[in-house]
Amino acid sequence: MIRLLENIKRKLSPPRISPAARIEMEKDRQGLAATDPGPDAVIEACAGWLCAAQDHSASADGGVARHYSLTKGWATSYPETTGYIIPTIIELARRRGSADLHARARRMLDWCVAIQFPEGGFQGGLVDSLPRVPVTFNTGQILMGLAAGADQYNDPRYMESMHSAAAWLRDSLDPDGCWRKHPTPFAAPGEKAYETHVAWGLFEADRLAPGKGYGSAGLRQVDWAIGKQQANGWFASNCLSDPDRPLTHTIGYVLRGGIDGPLFSRA
């Protein structure tokens, strides 16, 4: 009943739109540009937006804001996406020889190290979300950034944090190859095939520090997830909230992580 009343209130009294939001609405009405600006312009715009999201995060901590709202402004930092943004920022910094982008990547890394739980995991949700508990999926995404940072900067803090996260994931994997012990409190309960995207993080850690069993744990999870695939290609247990209607978002996750399994095993 409360949710129904809130929906009615929003429809009858929509939030005020800021002048900046009105400008963006007008741009949307005008449609796309007549010509393709090309990939370089797109990369430049995306990089600029990510930098702005770091600079204007409501928590002002070095992480990247989860989103920007036309009515509420910038959100607080989001550990999960900050983690897998880091490799992109490092790669851009390399290509451009940009000291600023390298500094941004290191601020993101320093923040991730600072919010890591002692046992190695990382929280789900925004940095100020509750409950604050270690979550398998989010840890795997941040692990990608830690591995990239340890490789690029040769900083022992990043390497130690990477090992801590990777070992936590390795040791919390069930014998059949599924992660069940540390689900996110912000999605429906149940097994998640798309956590092949967590296995990907373990592959990155193993490439940098072989011999710890990180990669073999990731391969066990990928094997388990492939067992969820049906004859027509559809994956069971592959959604945040409704396994019968999986999101393209999580379909992309399961495929990307699944692809990296064979690539890792053949290396």
Coordinates of C-alpha atoms in Angstrom, one line a residue:
M1 CA 0.0 0.0 0.0
I2 CA 2.8 2.4 0.9
R3 CA 4.5 1.7 -2.5
L4 CA 1.2 2.3 -4.3
L5 CA 0.7 5.7 -2.6
E6 CA 4.3 6.7 -3.4
N7 CA 3.7 5.8 -7.1
I8 CA 0.5 7.9 -7.1
K9 CA 2.3 10.8 -5.5
R10 CA 5.1 10.7 -8.1
K11 CA 2.6 10.8 -10.9
L12 CA 0.5 13.6 -9.5
S13 CA 3.6 15.6 -8.2
P14 CA 6.5 14.8 -10.5
P15 CA 10.0 16.0 -9.3
R16 CA 11.1 19.4 -10.4
I17 CA 13.4 19.3 -13.4
S18 CA 16.6 21.4 -13.1
P19 CA 17.6 23.8 -15.9
A20 CA 20.5 21.4 -16.8
A21 CA 18.0 18.5 -17.1
R22 CA 15.7 20.6 -19.3
I23 CA 18.7 21.2 -21.7
E24 CA 19.3 17.5 -21.8
M25 CA 15.6 16.7 -22.5
E26 CA 15.7 19.2 -25.4
K27 CA 18.8 17.4 -26.8
D28 CA 17.0 14.1 -26.6
R29 CA 14.0 15.5 -28.5
Q30 CA 16.3 16.7 -31.3
G31 CA 17.6 13.2 -31.8
L32 CA 21.0 11.9 -32.8
A33 CA 23.5 13.9 -34.8
A34 CA 23.3 13.6 -38.6
T35 CA 26.8 12.2 -38.8
D36 CA 28.8 9.6 -36.9
P37 CA 31.4 11.4 -34.8
G38 CA 33.6 8.3 -34.9
P39 CA 35.1 6.1 -32.1
D40 CA 37.7 8.6 -30.9
A41 CA 34.9 11.2 -30.0
V42 CA 32.9 8.5 -28.3
I43 CA 35.9 7.4 -26.2
E44 CA 36.7 11.0 -25.3
A45 CA 33.1 11.6 -24.2
C46 CA 33.0 8.4 -22.2
A47 CA 36.3 9.1 -20.5
G48 CA 35.2 12.6 -19.6
W49 CA 32.0 11.3 -18.1
L50 CA 33.9 8.8 -15.9
C51 CA 36.3 11.5 -14.8
A52 CA 33.3 13.7 -13.9
A53 CA 31.7 10.8 -12.0
Q54 CA 34.8 10.4 -9.9
D55 CA 35.2 14.2 -9.3
H56 CA 31.6 14.7 -8.3
S57 CA 30.7 11.6 -6.4
A58 CA 28.6 12.6 -3.5
S59 CA 30.8 10.6 -1.1
A60 CA 34.0 12.4 -2.4
D61 CA 36.2 9.5 -1.7
G62 CA 38.1 8.7 -4.9
G63 CA 35.6 6.2 -6.1
V64 CA 33.3 6.6 -9.1
A65 CA 29.6 7.6 -8.6
R66 CA 27.1 5.0 -9.4
H67 CA 25.0 7.3 -11.5
Y68 CA 23.8 10.9 -12.2
S69 CA 20.2 11.8 -11.6
L70 CA 18.7 14.8 -13.5
T71 CA 16.7 15.5 -10.4
K72 CA 19.0 14.6 -7.5
G73 CA 22.5 15.0 -9.0
W74 CA 25.5 12.7 -8.5
A75 CA 25.1 9.5 -6.4
T76 CA 27.7 8.2 -3.9
S77 CA 30.5 5.9 -5.1
Y78 CA 29.9 2.4 -6.3
P79 CA 32.6 -0.1 -5.4
E80 CA 31.6 -2.7 -7.9
T81 CA 31.8 -0.6 -11.0
T82 CA 34.7 1.4 -9.8
G83 CA 36.6 -1.9 -9.7
Y84 CA 36.1 -2.8 -13.3
I85 CA 36.4 0.8 -14.5
I86 CA 40.0 0.8 -13.2
P87 CA 41.4 -1.4 -16.1
T88 CA 39.9 0.9 -18.7
I89 CA 41.3 4.0 -17.1
I90 CA 44.7 2.4 -16.8
E91 CA 44.6 1.4 -20.5
L92 CA 43.6 4.9 -21.5
A93 CA 46.4 6.3 -19.4
R94 CA 48.9 4.1 -21.2
R95 CA 47.7 4.9 -24.6
R96 CA 47.7 8.7 -24.0
G97 CA 50.7 8.8 -21.7
S98 CA 48.3 10.7 -19.3
A99 CA 49.6 11.3 -15.8
D100 CA 46.2 12.6 -14.8
L101 CA 44.5 9.3 -15.8
H102 CA 47.1 7.3 -14.0
A103 CA 46.5 9.4 -10.9
R104 CA 42.8 8.8 -11.2
A105 CA 43.3 5.1 -11.4
R106 CA 45.4 5.1 -8.3
R107 CA 42.8 7.1 -6.4
M108 CA 40.3 4.5 -7.3
L109 CA 42.6 1.7 -6.3
D110 CA 43.5 3.4 -3.0
W111 CA 39.8 3.7 -2.2
C112 CA 39.1 0.1 -3.0
V113 CA 42.0 -1.0 -0.8
A114 CA 40.6 1.2 2.0
I115 CA 37.1 -0.3 2.0
Q116 CA 38.1 -4.0 1.7
F117 CA 36.9 -6.2 4.6
P118 CA 39.7 -7.9 6.6
E119 CA 38.8 -11.3 5.3
G120 CA 39.2 -10.1 1.6
G121 CA 35.7 -9.5 0.4
F122 CA 34.0 -6.3 -0.7
Q123 CA 30.5 -4.9 0.0
G124 CA 27.5 -4.8 -2.4
G125 CA 25.6 -1.7 -3.4
L126 CA 26.7 1.9 -3.0
V127 CA 29.4 2.7 -0.5
D128 CA 26.8 3.9 2.0
S129 CA 24.3 1.1 1.4
L130 CA 23.2 -1.1 4.2
P131 CA 23.7 -3.9 5.1
R132 CA 27.4 -3.7 4.6
V133 CA 28.4 -7.3 4.1
P134 CA 31.0 -9.0 1.8
V135 CA 29.5 -10.1 -1.5
T136 CA 30.8 -12.6 -4.1
F137 CA 29.9 -10.7 -7.3
N138 CA 31.1 -7.3 -6.2
T139 CA 34.4 -8.7 -4.9
G140 CA 35.0 -10.3 -8.3
Q141 CA 34.5 -7.1 -10.2
I142 CA 36.9 -5.2 -7.9
L143 CA 39.4 -8.0 -8.2
M144 CA 39.7 -7.1 -11.9
G145 CA 40.8 -3.6 -11.0
L146 CA 43.2 -4.7 -8.2
A147 CA 44.9 -7.1 -10.7
A148 CA 45.3 -4.4 -13.3
G149 CA 46.6 -2.0 -10.7
A150 CA 49.1 -4.5 -9.2
D151 CA 50.3 -5.2 -12.7
Q152 CA 50.7 -1.6 -13.8
Y153 CA 52.0 0.1 -10.6
N154 CA 54.0 -2.6 -8.8
D155 CA 52.5 -1.4 -5.6
P156 CA 52.6 -4.1 -2.8
R157 CA 49.3 -2.7 -1.4
Y158 CA 47.5 -3.5 -4.6
M159 CA 49.1 -7.0 -4.8
E160 CA 48.2 -7.8 -1.2
S161 CA 44.7 -6.6 -1.7
M162 CA 44.4 -8.7 -4.9
H163 CA 45.6 -11.9 -3.2
S164 CA 43.2 -11.3 -0.3
A165 CA 40.2 -10.9 -2.6
A166 CA 41.2 -13.8 -4.8
A167 CA 41.8 -16.2 -1.9
W168 CA 38.5 -15.2 -0.4
L169 CA 36.7 -16.1 -3.6
R170 CA 38.7 -19.3 -4.1
D171 CA 38.0 -20.5 -0.6
S172 CA 34.3 -19.6 -0.6
L173 CA 33.5 -21.6 -3.8
D174 CA 31.3 -24.6 -3.2
P175 CA 32.7 -28.0 -4.3
D176 CA 30.3 -28.2 -7.3
G177 CA 31.6 -24.8 -8.6
C178 CA 28.8 -22.5 -7.5
W179 CA 29.2 -19.5 -5.1
R180 CA 26.4 -19.6 -2.6
K181 CA 27.9 -18.4 0.7
H182 CA 28.0 -14.6 0.2
P183 CA 25.1 -13.5 -2.0
T184 CA 24.2 -9.8 -2.5
P185 CA 21.4 -8.5 -0.3
F186 CA 20.3 -6.3 -3.2
A187 CA 19.1 -9.0 -5.6
A188 CA 16.8 -12.0 -5.3
P189 CA 18.4 -15.1 -3.5
G190 CA 19.5 -18.1 -5.5
E191 CA 22.3 -19.4 -7.7
K192 CA 23.8 -17.0 -10.3
A193 CA 25.2 -18.4 -13.5
Y194 CA 26.4 -14.9 -14.4
E195 CA 29.1 -15.1 -11.7
T196 CA 31.3 -16.3 -14.5
H197 CA 32.1 -12.6 -14.4
V198 CA 33.6 -13.3 -11.0
A199 CA 35.6 -16.2 -12.4
W200 CA 37.1 -13.7 -14.9
G201 CA 38.5 -11.7 -12.0
L202 CA 40.2 -14.9 -10.7
F203 CA 41.7 -15.6 -14.1
E204 CA 43.2 -12.1 -14.1
A205 CA 44.7 -12.7 -10.6
D206 CA 46.1 -16.1 -11.7
R207 CA 47.7 -14.6 -14.8
L208 CA 49.6 -12.2 -12.5
A209 CA 50.2 -14.7 -9.7
P210 CA 50.0 -18.3 -10.8
G211 CA 50.2 -21.3 -8.6
K212 CA 47.6 -20.2 -6.0
G213 CA 44.6 -22.1 -7.4
Y214 CA 42.8 -18.9 -8.4
G215 CA 42.4 -19.9 -12.0
S216 CA 41.4 -23.5 -11.3
A217 CA 38.6 -22.2 -9.0
G218 CA 37.4 -19.9 -11.7
L219 CA 37.3 -22.8 -14.2
R220 CA 35.2 -24.9 -11.8
Q221 CA 32.7 -22.1 -11.7
V222 CA 32.6 -21.7 -15.5
D223 CA 32.0 -25.5 -15.8
W224 CA 29.2 -25.2 -13.4
A225 CA 27.6 -22.3 -15.2
I226 CA 27.9 -24.0 -18.6
G227 CA 25.9 -26.8 -17.0
K228 CA 23.1 -24.3 -16.6
Q229 CA 22.9 -23.7 -20.4
Q230 CA 20.0 -25.3 -22.2
A231 CA 20.0 -26.8 -25.7
N232 CA 18.7 -23.6 -27.2
G233 CA 21.5 -21.5 -25.6
W234 CA 19.4 -20.1 -22.8
F235 CA 21.0 -20.0 -19.3
A236 CA 19.0 -20.9 -16.2
S237 CA 19.6 -19.1 -12.9
N238 CA 20.9 -16.1 -14.7
C239 CA 19.1 -13.0 -13.5
L240 CA 19.3 -10.5 -10.6
S241 CA 15.6 -11.0 -9.8
D242 CA 13.6 -13.2 -12.2
P243 CA 15.4 -16.3 -13.6
D244 CA 12.6 -16.9 -16.0
R245 CA 13.2 -13.5 -17.7
P246 CA 16.9 -12.9 -17.5
L247 CA 18.2 -9.4 -18.3
T248 CA 20.4 -8.8 -21.3
H249 CA 22.8 -7.3 -18.7
T250 CA 23.3 -10.6 -17.0
I251 CA 23.3 -12.6 -20.3
G252 CA 26.3 -10.4 -21.3
Y253 CA 27.9 -11.2 -18.0
V254 CA 27.7 -14.9 -18.3
L255 CA 29.0 -14.9 -21.9
R256 CA 31.9 -12.6 -21.2
G257 CA 33.1 -14.6 -18.2
G258 CA 32.4 -17.8 -20.0
I259 CA 34.5 -16.8 -22.9
D260 CA 37.5 -16.0 -20.7
G261 CA 37.5 -19.5 -19.2
P262 CA 38.6 -21.3 -22.4
L263 CA 41.0 -18.4 -23.2
F264 CA 42.6 -18.9 -19.8
S265 CA 42.8 -22.7 -20.0
R266 CA 44.5 -22.5 -23.4
A267 CA 47.1 -19.9 -22.4

